[in-house]
Each structure stands twice: as structure tokens, then as C-alpha cells.
Coordinates of N, CA and C and ligand atoms in Angstrom, one line a residue:
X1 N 72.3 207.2 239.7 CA 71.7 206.1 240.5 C 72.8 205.4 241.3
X2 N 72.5 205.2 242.3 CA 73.9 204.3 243.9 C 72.2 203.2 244.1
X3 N 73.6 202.2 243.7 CA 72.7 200.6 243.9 C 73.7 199.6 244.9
X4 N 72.8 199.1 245.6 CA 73.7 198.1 246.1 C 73.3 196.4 245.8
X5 N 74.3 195.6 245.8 CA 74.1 194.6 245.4 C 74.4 193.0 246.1
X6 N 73.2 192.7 247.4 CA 73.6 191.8 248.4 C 73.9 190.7 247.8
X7 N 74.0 189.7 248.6 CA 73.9 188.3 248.4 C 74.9 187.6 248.7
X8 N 74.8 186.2 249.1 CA 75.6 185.4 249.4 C 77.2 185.2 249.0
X9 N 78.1 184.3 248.4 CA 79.7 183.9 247.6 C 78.8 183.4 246.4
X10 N 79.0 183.9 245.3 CA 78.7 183.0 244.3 C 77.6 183.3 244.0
X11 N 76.1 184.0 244.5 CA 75.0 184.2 244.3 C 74.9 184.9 243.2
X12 N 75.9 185.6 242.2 CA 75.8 186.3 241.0 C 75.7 187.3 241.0
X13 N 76.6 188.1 241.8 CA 76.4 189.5 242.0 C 77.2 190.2 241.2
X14 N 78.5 189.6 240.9 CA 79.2 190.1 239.8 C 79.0 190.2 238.4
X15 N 77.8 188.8 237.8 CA 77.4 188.6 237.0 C 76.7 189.9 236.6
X16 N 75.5 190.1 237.7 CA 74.5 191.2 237.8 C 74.9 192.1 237.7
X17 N 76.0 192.6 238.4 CA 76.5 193.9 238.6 C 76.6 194.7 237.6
X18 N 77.3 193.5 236.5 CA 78.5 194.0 235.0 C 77.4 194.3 234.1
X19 N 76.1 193.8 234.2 CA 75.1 194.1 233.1 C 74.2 195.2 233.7
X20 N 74.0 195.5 235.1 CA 73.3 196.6 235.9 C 74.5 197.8 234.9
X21 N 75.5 198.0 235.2 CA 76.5 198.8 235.2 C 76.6 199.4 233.2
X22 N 76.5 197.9 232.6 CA 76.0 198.5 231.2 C 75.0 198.8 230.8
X23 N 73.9 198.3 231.1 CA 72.4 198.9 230.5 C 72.3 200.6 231.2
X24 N 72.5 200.8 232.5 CA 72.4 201.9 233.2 C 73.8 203.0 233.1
X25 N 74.7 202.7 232.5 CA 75.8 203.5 232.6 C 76.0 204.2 233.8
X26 N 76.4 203.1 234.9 CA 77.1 203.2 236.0 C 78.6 202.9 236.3
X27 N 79.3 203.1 237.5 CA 80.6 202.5 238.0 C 80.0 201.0 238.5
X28 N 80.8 200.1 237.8 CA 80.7 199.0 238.7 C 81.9 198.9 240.2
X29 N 81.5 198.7 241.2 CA 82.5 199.2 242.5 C 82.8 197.4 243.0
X30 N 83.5 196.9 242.5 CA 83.6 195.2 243.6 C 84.5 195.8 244.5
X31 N 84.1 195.4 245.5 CA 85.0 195.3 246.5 C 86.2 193.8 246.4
X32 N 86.1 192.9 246.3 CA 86.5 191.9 245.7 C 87.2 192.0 244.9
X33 N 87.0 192.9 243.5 CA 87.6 192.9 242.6 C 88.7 193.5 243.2
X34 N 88.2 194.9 243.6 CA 89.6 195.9 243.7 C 90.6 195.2 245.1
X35 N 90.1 194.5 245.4 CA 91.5 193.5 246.5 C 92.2 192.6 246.0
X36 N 91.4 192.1 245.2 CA 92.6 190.9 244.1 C 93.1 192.0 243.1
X37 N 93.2 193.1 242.6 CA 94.0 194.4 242.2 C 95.2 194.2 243.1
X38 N 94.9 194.6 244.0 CA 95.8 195.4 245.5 C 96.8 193.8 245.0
X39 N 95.9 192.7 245.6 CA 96.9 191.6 245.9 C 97.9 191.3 244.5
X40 N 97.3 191.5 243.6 CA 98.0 191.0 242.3 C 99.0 192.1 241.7
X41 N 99.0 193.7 242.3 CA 100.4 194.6 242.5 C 101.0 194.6 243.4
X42 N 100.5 193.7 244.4 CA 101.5 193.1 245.5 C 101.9 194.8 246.2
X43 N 100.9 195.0 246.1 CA 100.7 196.4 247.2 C 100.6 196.0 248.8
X44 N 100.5 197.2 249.7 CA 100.5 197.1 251.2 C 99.2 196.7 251.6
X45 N 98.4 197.1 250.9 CA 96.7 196.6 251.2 C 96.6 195.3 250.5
X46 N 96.9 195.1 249.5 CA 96.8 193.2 249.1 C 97.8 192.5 250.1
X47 N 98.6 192.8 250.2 CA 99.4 192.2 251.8 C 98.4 191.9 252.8
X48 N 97.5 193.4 253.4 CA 96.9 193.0 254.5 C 95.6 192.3 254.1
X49 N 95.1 191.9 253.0 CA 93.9 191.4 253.1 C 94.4 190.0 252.7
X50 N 95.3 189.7 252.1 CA 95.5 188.1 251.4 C 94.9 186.9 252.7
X51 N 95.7 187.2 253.4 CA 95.7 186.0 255.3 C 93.5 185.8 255.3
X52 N 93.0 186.8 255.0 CA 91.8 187.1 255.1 C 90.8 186.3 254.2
X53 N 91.1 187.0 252.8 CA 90.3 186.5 251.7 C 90.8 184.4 251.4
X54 N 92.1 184.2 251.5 CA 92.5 182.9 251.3 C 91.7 181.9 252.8
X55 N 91.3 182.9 254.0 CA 90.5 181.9 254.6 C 89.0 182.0 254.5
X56 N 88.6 182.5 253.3 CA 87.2 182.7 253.4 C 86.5 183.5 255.2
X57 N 87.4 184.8 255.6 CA 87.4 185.6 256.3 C 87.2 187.1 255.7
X58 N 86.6 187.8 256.4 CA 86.1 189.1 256.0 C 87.4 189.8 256.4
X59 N 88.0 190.6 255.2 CA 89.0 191.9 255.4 C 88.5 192.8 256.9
X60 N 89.4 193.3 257.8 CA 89.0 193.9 258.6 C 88.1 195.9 257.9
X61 N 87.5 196.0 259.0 CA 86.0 197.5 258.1 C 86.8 198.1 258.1
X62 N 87.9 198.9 258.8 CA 88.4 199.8 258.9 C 89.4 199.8 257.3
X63 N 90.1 198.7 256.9 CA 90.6 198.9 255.2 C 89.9 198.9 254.6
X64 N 88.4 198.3 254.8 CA 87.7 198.0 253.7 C 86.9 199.5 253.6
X65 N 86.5 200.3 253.9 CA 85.8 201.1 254.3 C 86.7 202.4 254.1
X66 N 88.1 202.3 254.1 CA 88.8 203.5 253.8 C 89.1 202.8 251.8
X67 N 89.3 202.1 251.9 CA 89.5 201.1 250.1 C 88.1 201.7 249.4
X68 N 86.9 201.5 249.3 CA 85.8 201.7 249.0 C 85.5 203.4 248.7
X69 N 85.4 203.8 250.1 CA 85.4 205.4 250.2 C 86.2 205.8 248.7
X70 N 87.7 205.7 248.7 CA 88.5 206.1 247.8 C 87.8 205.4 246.4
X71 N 87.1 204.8 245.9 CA 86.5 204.0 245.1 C 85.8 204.7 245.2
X72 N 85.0 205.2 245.9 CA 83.2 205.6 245.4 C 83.7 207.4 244.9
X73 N 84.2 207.9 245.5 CA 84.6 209.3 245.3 C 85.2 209.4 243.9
X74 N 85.7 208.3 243.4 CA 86.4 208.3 241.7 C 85.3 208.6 241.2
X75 N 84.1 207.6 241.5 CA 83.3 207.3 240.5 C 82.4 208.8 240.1
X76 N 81.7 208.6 238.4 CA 80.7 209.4 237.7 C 80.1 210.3 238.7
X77 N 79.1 211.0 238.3 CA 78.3 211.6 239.0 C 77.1 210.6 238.7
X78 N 77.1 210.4 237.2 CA 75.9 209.4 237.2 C 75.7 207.9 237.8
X79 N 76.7 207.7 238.6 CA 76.3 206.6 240.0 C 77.4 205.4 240.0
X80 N 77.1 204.9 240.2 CA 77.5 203.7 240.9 C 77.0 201.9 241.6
X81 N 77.3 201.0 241.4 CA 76.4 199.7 241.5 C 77.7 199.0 242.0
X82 N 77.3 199.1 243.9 CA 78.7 198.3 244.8 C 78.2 196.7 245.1
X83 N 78.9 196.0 244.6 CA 79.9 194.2 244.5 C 80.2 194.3 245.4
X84 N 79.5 193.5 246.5 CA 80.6 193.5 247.9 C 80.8 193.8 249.2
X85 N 80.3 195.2 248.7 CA 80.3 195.9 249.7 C 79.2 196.9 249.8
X86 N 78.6 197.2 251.2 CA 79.3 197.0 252.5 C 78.4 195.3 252.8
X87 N 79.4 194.4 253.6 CA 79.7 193.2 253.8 C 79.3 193.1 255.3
X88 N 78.6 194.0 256.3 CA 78.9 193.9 258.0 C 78.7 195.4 257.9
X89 N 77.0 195.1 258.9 CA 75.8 196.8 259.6 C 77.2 197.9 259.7
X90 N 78.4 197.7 260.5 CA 79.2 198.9 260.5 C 79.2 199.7 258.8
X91 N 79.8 198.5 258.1 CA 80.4 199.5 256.9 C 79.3 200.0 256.2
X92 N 77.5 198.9 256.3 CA 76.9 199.8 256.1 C 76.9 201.3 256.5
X93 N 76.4 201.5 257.8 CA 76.9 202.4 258.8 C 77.7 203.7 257.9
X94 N 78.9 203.1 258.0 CA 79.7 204.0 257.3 C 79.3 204.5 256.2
X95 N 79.0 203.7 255.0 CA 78.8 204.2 254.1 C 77.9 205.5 254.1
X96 N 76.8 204.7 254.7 CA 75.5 206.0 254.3 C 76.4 207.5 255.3
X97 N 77.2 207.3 256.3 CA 77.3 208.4 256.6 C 78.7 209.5 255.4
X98 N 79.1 208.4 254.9 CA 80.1 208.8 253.7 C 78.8 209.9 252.2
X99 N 78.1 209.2 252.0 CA 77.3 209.5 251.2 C 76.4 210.6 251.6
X100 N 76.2 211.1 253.0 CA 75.2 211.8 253.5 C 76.2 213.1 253.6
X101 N 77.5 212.7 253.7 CA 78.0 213.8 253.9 C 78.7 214.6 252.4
X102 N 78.4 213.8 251.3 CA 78.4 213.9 250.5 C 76.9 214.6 249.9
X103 N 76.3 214.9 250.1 CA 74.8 215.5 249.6 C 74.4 213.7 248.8
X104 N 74.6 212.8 249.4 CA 74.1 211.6 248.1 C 73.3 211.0 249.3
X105 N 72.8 209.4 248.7 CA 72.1 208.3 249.4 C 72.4 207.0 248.8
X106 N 72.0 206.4 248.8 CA 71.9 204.8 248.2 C 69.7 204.8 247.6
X107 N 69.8 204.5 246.3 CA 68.7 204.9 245.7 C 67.5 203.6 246.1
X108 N 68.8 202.1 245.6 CA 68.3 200.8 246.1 C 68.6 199.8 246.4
X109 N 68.5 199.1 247.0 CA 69.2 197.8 247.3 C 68.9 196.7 246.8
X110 N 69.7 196.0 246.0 CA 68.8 194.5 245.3 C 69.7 193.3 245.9
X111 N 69.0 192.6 246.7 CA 69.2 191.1 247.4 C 69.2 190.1 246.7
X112 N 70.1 189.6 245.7 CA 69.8 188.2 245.3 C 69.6 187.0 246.4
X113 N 68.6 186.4 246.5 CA 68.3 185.5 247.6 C 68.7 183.7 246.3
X114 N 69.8 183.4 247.2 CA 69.9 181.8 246.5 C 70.2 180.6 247.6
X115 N 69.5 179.3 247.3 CA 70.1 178.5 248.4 C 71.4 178.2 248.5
X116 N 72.1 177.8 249.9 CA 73.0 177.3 249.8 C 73.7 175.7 248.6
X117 N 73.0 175.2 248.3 CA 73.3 174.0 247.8 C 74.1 174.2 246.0
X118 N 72.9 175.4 246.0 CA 72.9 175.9 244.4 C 74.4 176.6 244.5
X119 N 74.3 177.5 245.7 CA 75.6 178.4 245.7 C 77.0 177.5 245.7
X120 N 76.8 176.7 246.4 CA 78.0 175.9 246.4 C 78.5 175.0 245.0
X121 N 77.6 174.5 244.1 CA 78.0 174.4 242.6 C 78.6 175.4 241.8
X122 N 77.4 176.6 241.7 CA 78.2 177.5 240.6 C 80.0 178.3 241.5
X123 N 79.7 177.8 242.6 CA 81.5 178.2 242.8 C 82.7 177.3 242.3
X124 N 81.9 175.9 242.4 CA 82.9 174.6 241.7 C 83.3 174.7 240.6
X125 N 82.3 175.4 239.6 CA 82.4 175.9 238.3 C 82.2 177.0 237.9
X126 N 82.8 177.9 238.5 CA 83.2 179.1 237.6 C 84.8 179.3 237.5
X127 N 84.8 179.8 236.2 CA 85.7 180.4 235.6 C 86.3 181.7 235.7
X128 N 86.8 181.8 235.8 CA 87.3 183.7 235.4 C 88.3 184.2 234.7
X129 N 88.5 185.6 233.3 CA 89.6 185.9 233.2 C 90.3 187.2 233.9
X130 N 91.6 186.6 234.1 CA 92.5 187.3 234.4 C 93.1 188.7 234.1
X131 N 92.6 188.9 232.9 CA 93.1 189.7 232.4 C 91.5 191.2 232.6
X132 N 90.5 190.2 232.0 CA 89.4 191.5 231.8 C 88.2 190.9 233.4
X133 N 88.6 190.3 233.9 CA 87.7 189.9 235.0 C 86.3 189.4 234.6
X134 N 86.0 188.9 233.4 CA 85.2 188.1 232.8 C 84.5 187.2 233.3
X135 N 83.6 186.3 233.6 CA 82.7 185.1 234.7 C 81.9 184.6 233.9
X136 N 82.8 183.2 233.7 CA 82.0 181.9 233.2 C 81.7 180.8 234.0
X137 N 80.8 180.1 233.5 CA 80.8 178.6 234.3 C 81.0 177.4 233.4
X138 N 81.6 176.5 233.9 CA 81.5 175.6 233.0 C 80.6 175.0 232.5
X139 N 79.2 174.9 233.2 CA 78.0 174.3 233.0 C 77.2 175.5 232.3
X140 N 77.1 176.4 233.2 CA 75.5 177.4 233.2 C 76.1 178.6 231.8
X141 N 77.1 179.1 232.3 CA 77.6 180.5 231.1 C 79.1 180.1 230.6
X142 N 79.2 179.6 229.8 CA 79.8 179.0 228.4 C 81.0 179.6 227.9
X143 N 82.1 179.8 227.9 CA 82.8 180.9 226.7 C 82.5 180.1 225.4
X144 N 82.8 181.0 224.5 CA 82.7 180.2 223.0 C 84.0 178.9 223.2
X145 N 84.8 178.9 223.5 CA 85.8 178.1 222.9 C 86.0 178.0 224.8
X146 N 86.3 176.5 225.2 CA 86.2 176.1 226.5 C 87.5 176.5 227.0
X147 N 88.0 177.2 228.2 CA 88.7 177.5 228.8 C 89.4 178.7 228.5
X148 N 89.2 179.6 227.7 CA 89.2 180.6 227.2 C 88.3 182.2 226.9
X149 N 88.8 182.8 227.4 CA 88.3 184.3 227.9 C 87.5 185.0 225.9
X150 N 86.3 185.0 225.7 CA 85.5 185.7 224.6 C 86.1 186.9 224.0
X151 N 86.4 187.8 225.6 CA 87.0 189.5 225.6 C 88.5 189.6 224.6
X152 N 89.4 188.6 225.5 CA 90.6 189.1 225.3 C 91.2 187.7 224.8
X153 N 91.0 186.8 224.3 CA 91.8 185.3 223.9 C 92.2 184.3 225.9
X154 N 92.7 185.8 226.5 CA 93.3 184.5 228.0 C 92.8 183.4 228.2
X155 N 93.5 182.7 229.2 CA 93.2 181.6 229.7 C 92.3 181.8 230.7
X156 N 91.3 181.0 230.9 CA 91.0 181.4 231.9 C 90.8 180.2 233.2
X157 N 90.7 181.1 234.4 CA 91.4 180.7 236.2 C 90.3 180.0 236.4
X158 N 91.0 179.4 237.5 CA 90.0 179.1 238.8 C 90.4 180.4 239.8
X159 N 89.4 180.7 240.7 CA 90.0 181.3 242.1 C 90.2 180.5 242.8
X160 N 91.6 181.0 243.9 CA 92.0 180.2 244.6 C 91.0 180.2 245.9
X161 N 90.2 180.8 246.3 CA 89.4 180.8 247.3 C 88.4 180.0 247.0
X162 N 87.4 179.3 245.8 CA 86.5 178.9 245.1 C 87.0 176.9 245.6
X163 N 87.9 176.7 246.4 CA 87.7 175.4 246.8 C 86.8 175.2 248.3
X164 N 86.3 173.9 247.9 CA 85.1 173.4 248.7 C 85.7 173.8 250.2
X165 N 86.4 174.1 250.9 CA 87.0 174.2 252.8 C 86.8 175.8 252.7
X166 N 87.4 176.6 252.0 CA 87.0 177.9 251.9 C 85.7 178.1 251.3
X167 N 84.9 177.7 250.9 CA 83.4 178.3 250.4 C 82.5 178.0 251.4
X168 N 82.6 176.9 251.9 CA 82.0 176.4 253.5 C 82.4 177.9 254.6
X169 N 83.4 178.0 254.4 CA 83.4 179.4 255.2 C 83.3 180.2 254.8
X170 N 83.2 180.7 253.9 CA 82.5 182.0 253.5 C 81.3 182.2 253.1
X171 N 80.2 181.1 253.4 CA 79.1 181.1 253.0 C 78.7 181.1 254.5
X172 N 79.5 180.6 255.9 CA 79.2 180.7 257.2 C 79.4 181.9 257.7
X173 N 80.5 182.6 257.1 CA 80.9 184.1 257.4 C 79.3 185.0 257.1
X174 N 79.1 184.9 255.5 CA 78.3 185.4 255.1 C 76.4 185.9 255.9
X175 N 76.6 184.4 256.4 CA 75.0 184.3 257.4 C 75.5 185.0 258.5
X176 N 76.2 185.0 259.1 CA 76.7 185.6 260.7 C 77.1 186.7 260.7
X177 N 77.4 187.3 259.4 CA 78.0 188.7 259.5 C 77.8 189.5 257.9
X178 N 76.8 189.1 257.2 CA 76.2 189.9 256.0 C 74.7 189.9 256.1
X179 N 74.2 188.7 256.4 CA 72.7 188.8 256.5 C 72.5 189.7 257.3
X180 N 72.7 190.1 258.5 CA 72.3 191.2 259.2 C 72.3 192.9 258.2
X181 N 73.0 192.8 257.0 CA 73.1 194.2 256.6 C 71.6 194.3 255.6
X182 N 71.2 193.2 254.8 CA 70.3 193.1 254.6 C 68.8 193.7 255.7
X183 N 69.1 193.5 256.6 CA 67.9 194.2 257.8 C 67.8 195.4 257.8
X184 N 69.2 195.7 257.6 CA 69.9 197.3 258.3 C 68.9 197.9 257.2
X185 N 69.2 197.6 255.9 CA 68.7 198.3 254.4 C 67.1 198.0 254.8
X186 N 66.6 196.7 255.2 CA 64.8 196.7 255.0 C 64.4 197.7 256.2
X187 N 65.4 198.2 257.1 CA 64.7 199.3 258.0 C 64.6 200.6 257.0
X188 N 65.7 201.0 256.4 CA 66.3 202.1 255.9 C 65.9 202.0 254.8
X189 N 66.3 201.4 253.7 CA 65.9 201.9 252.3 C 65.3 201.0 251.2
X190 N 65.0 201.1 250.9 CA 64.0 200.4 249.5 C 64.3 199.3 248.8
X191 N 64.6 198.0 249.5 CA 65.1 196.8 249.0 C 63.9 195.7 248.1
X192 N 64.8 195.5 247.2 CA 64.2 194.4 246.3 C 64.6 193.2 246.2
X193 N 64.0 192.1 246.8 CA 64.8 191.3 247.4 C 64.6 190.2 245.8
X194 N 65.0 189.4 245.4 CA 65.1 189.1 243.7 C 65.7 187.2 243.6
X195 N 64.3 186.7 243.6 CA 65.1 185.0 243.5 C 65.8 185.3 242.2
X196 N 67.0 184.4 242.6 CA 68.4 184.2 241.9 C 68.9 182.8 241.6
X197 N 67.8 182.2 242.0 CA 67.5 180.6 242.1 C 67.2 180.2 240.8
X198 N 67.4 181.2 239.8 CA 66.9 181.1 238.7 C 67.8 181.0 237.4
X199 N 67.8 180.9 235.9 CA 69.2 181.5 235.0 C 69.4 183.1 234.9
X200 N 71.0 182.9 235.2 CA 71.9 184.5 235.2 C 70.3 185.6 234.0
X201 N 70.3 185.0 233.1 CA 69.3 185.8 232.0 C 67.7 186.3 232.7
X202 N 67.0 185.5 233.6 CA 65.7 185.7 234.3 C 66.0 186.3 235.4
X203 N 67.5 186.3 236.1 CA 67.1 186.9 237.1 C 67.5 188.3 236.6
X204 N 68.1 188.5 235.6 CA 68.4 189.9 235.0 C 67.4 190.6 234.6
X205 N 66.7 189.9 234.3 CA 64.9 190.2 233.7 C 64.4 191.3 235.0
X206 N 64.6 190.1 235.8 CA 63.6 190.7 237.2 C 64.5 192.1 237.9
X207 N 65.7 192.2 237.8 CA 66.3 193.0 238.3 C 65.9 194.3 237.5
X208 N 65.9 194.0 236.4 CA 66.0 195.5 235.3 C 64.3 195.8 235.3
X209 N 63.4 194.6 235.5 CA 62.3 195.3 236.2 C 62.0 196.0 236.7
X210 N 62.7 196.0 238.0 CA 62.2 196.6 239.5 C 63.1 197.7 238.9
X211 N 64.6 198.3 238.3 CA 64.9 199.6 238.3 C 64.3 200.3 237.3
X212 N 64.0 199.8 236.4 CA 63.3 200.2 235.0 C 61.9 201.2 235.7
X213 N 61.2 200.2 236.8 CA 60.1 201.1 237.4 C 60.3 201.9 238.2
X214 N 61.6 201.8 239.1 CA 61.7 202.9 239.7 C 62.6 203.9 239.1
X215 N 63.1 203.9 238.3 CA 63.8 204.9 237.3 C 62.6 206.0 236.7
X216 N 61.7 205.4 236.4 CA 60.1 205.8 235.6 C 59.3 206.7 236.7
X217 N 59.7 206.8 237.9 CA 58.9 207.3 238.6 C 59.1 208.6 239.3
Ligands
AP5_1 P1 84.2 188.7 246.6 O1 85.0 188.7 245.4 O2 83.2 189.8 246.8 O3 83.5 187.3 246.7 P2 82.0 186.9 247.1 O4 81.1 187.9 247.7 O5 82.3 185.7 247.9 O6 81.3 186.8 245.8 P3 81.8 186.1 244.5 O7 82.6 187.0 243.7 O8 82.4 184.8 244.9 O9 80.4 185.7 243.8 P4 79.4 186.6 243.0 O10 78.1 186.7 243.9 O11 80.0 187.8 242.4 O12 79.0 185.5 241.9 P5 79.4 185.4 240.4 O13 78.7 186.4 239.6 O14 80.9 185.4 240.2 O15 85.1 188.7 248.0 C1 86.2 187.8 248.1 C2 86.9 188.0 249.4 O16 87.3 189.4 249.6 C3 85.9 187.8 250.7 O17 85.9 186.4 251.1 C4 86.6 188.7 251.7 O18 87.7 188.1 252.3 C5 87.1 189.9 250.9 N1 86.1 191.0 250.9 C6 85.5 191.5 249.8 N2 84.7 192.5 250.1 C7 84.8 192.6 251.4 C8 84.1 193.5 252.4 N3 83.2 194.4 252.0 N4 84.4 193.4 253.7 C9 85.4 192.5 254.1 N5 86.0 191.6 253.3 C10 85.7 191.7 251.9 O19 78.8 184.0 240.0 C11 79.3 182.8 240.5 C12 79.3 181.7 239.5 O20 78.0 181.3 239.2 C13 79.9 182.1 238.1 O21 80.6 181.0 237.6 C14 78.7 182.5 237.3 O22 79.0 182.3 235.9 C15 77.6 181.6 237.8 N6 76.3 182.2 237.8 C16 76.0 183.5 238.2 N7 74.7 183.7 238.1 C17 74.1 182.5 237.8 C18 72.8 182.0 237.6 N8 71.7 182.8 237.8 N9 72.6 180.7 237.3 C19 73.6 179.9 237.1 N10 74.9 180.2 237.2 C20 75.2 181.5 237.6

């Protein structure tokens, strides 16, 4: 199964992803993730994305889309569930022609739809570990013991991009140059669009719904 997984900064896609990716035994693919990789081995691609991601700015397609490609080709045969990406109709674009030329497709697309107001809280409060890439909040999802990672004991972060001047722009980036990929997919392929307005647990409900039925069919 190849899932993709839209939505705004903060809309819970990571959340989703990581429990899509266990119940279904998939690759989870962040695009996100694997650039704070790049930037945190202080590689030539975390170089060129850092100036980007610290202004709540989209990586240019051409890295992101050669980064991913090399990511999707690792992954299982039994699929994959992409965080992230594609971010902007080109990398859609690309992708499907990456996958087509690969005998594959994209099976479905799930859109978490959240307001901005809500989005902009759970970025003030989340957490994350460093070590296992883990996502808490301080209010809504809890670690047992406060400021500390369940998985592995760490400490756990703030991101440095999760302040209020950068989330304002990446939630402006997001409408002017991600919403449009959501269209691209309602022309093309079988999207489920999934209030997220809701707790991380209900909207997981609803998500494992809609694949649960189309896995059945
Ligand atoms: P990326 O890491 O992809 O960030 P993002 O899209 O902004 O998404 P987030 O990781 O911030 O949020 P999320 O939707 O995963 O939410 P989460 O589950 O953590 O990208 C970072 C940067 O990299 C970009 O700005 C860009 O520069 C670059 N980049 C990445 N991909 C790119 C691409 N394809 N092209 C170009 N550039 C690219 O949840 C958020 C918080 O809310 C957590 O604390 C969580 O616990 C909590 N929460 C989750 N769900 C719920 C719920 N239902 N109720 C209450 N709280 C919840």
C-alpha cells in the first residue's frame, strides 16, 4: 500500500503517519524527518536546506524530490506512508511520474483538514525526542514522566522552527503552495479528506476506517 499524508505544520501527520505505518506494516517516509537527519550529520544537503526550513520556507523540489526518490526506492515492497511530501503540484508531478515508471501508483491520499488557530497551539506545545523522533504535547499527548522521552529515557526538545514568527510562515507557505497539491490528488486519485479537529485517538479511528475499507475491497 503507497499513502500519502496532507495537511497543514502541526496538523498531525507525524502523529498519524507513525501509527498508519504500525498497524499496516509500512515505511514511514518524513520528508522532514530525513532533513533534520541530513542537518544533524551536518551533511551537504542539511547545509542546503537549513537557510530554508529555520525560515519556515519550502526546501527547493529539485533536492527535495531527488532526497525522497532515494527514500522511496529503499523502502519494502509492502509500501510506504509519505510525511511531507510531496509539499508543491511539481513534486507531486514528479512523484507519480517516479512511481509510474516504476510499475507502482499512490493507492490514497488522506488530508488531515485542521483550523489554523488549533494548528498554531499544538506547535507551542509539542515536544519531541531526539534520539527516537517520538511527539508529545504538553497538554494533549503526555509522556509518562514530563519532559522526558517513554522510548528511550532522553530529554525531550522543542524544535527550533515551532516558534510563533516561523509558524506564521509556514502555515502561509503551506496555503499558497501545498493546498494546491491537495487539488492535484482530488483530480487524480482517491482522497479522504479526514477532520483532524479532533483527539490524535478519533482521528486515528477515522483514518483506519477509510483504509480498513479500502484494503477489504
Ligand atoms: P516538516 O517536518 O514536514 O514539518 P511540517 O509539515 O511543518 O509538519 P510538522 O512536523 O510540524 O507537523 P505534523 O503535521 O507532523 O504534526 P505532529 O504530528 O508533529 O517540515 C519542516 C520543514 O522542512 C519545512 O518547513 C520545510 O522547510 C522543509 N520541508 C519538509 N518537507 C519538504 C518538502 N516536501 N518540500 C520542501 N521543503 C520541505 O503534531 C503536532 C503537535 O500536535 C504534536 O505535539 C502532537 O503531539 C500534537 N497533536 C497531533 N495530533 C493531535 C490531535 N489530534 N489533537 C491534539 N494534539 C495533537
Amino acid at each position: 500500500m503507497r499513502i500519502v499524508l496532507l495537511g497543514a505544520p502541526g496538523a498531525g501527520k507525524g502523529t498519524q503517519c507513525k501509527r498508519i505505518a504500525a498497524k499496516y506494516g509500512l515505511m514511514h517516509l518524513s520528508s522532514g524527518d530525513i532533513l533534520r537527519q541530513e542537518r544533524a550529520a551536518g551533511s551537504n544537503l542539511g547545509k542546503k536546506a537549513q537557510s530554508y526550513m529555520d525560515a519556515g520556507e519550502l526546501v527547493p523540489d529539485k533536492i527535495i524530490v531527488e532526497m525522497m526518490a532515494g527514500a522511496i526506492k529503499k523502502a519494502a515492497d509492502n509500501g510506504f506512508v509519505l510525511d511531507g511530501f510531496p509539499r508543491t503540484v511539481n513534486q507531486a508531478v514528479e512523484l507519480d511520474k517516479a512511481l509510474t515508471l516504476a510499475g507502482q501508483k499512490i493507492n490514497a491520499v488522506l488530508n488531515l483538514e485542521v483550523n489554523d488557530q488549533l494548528i498554531v497551539r499544538r506547535m507551542a506545545g509539542r515536544r519531541s525526542c531526539p534520539k527516537c523522533g517520538a511527539v508529545y504535547h504538553l497538554e494533549n499527548l503526555k509522556p509518562k514522566v514530563e519532559g522526558i522521552c517513554d522510548n528511550d529515557g532522553d530529554k525531550l526538545v522543542q524544535r527550533p522552527d515551532d516558534n510563533a514568527k516561523v509558524v506564521a510562515n509556514r502555515l502561509k507557505t503551506y496555503h499558497q503552495q501545498t493546498e494546491p497539491v491537495v487539488a492535484y490528488y482530488k483530480n487524480n486519485n482517491t482522497v479522504y479528506d479526514i477532520n483532524a479537529n479532533r483527539t490524535a485517538d478519533e482521528v486515528t479511528a477515522a483514518i483506519f476506517e477509510n483504509l480498513d475499507a479500502m484494503v477489504s475491497v
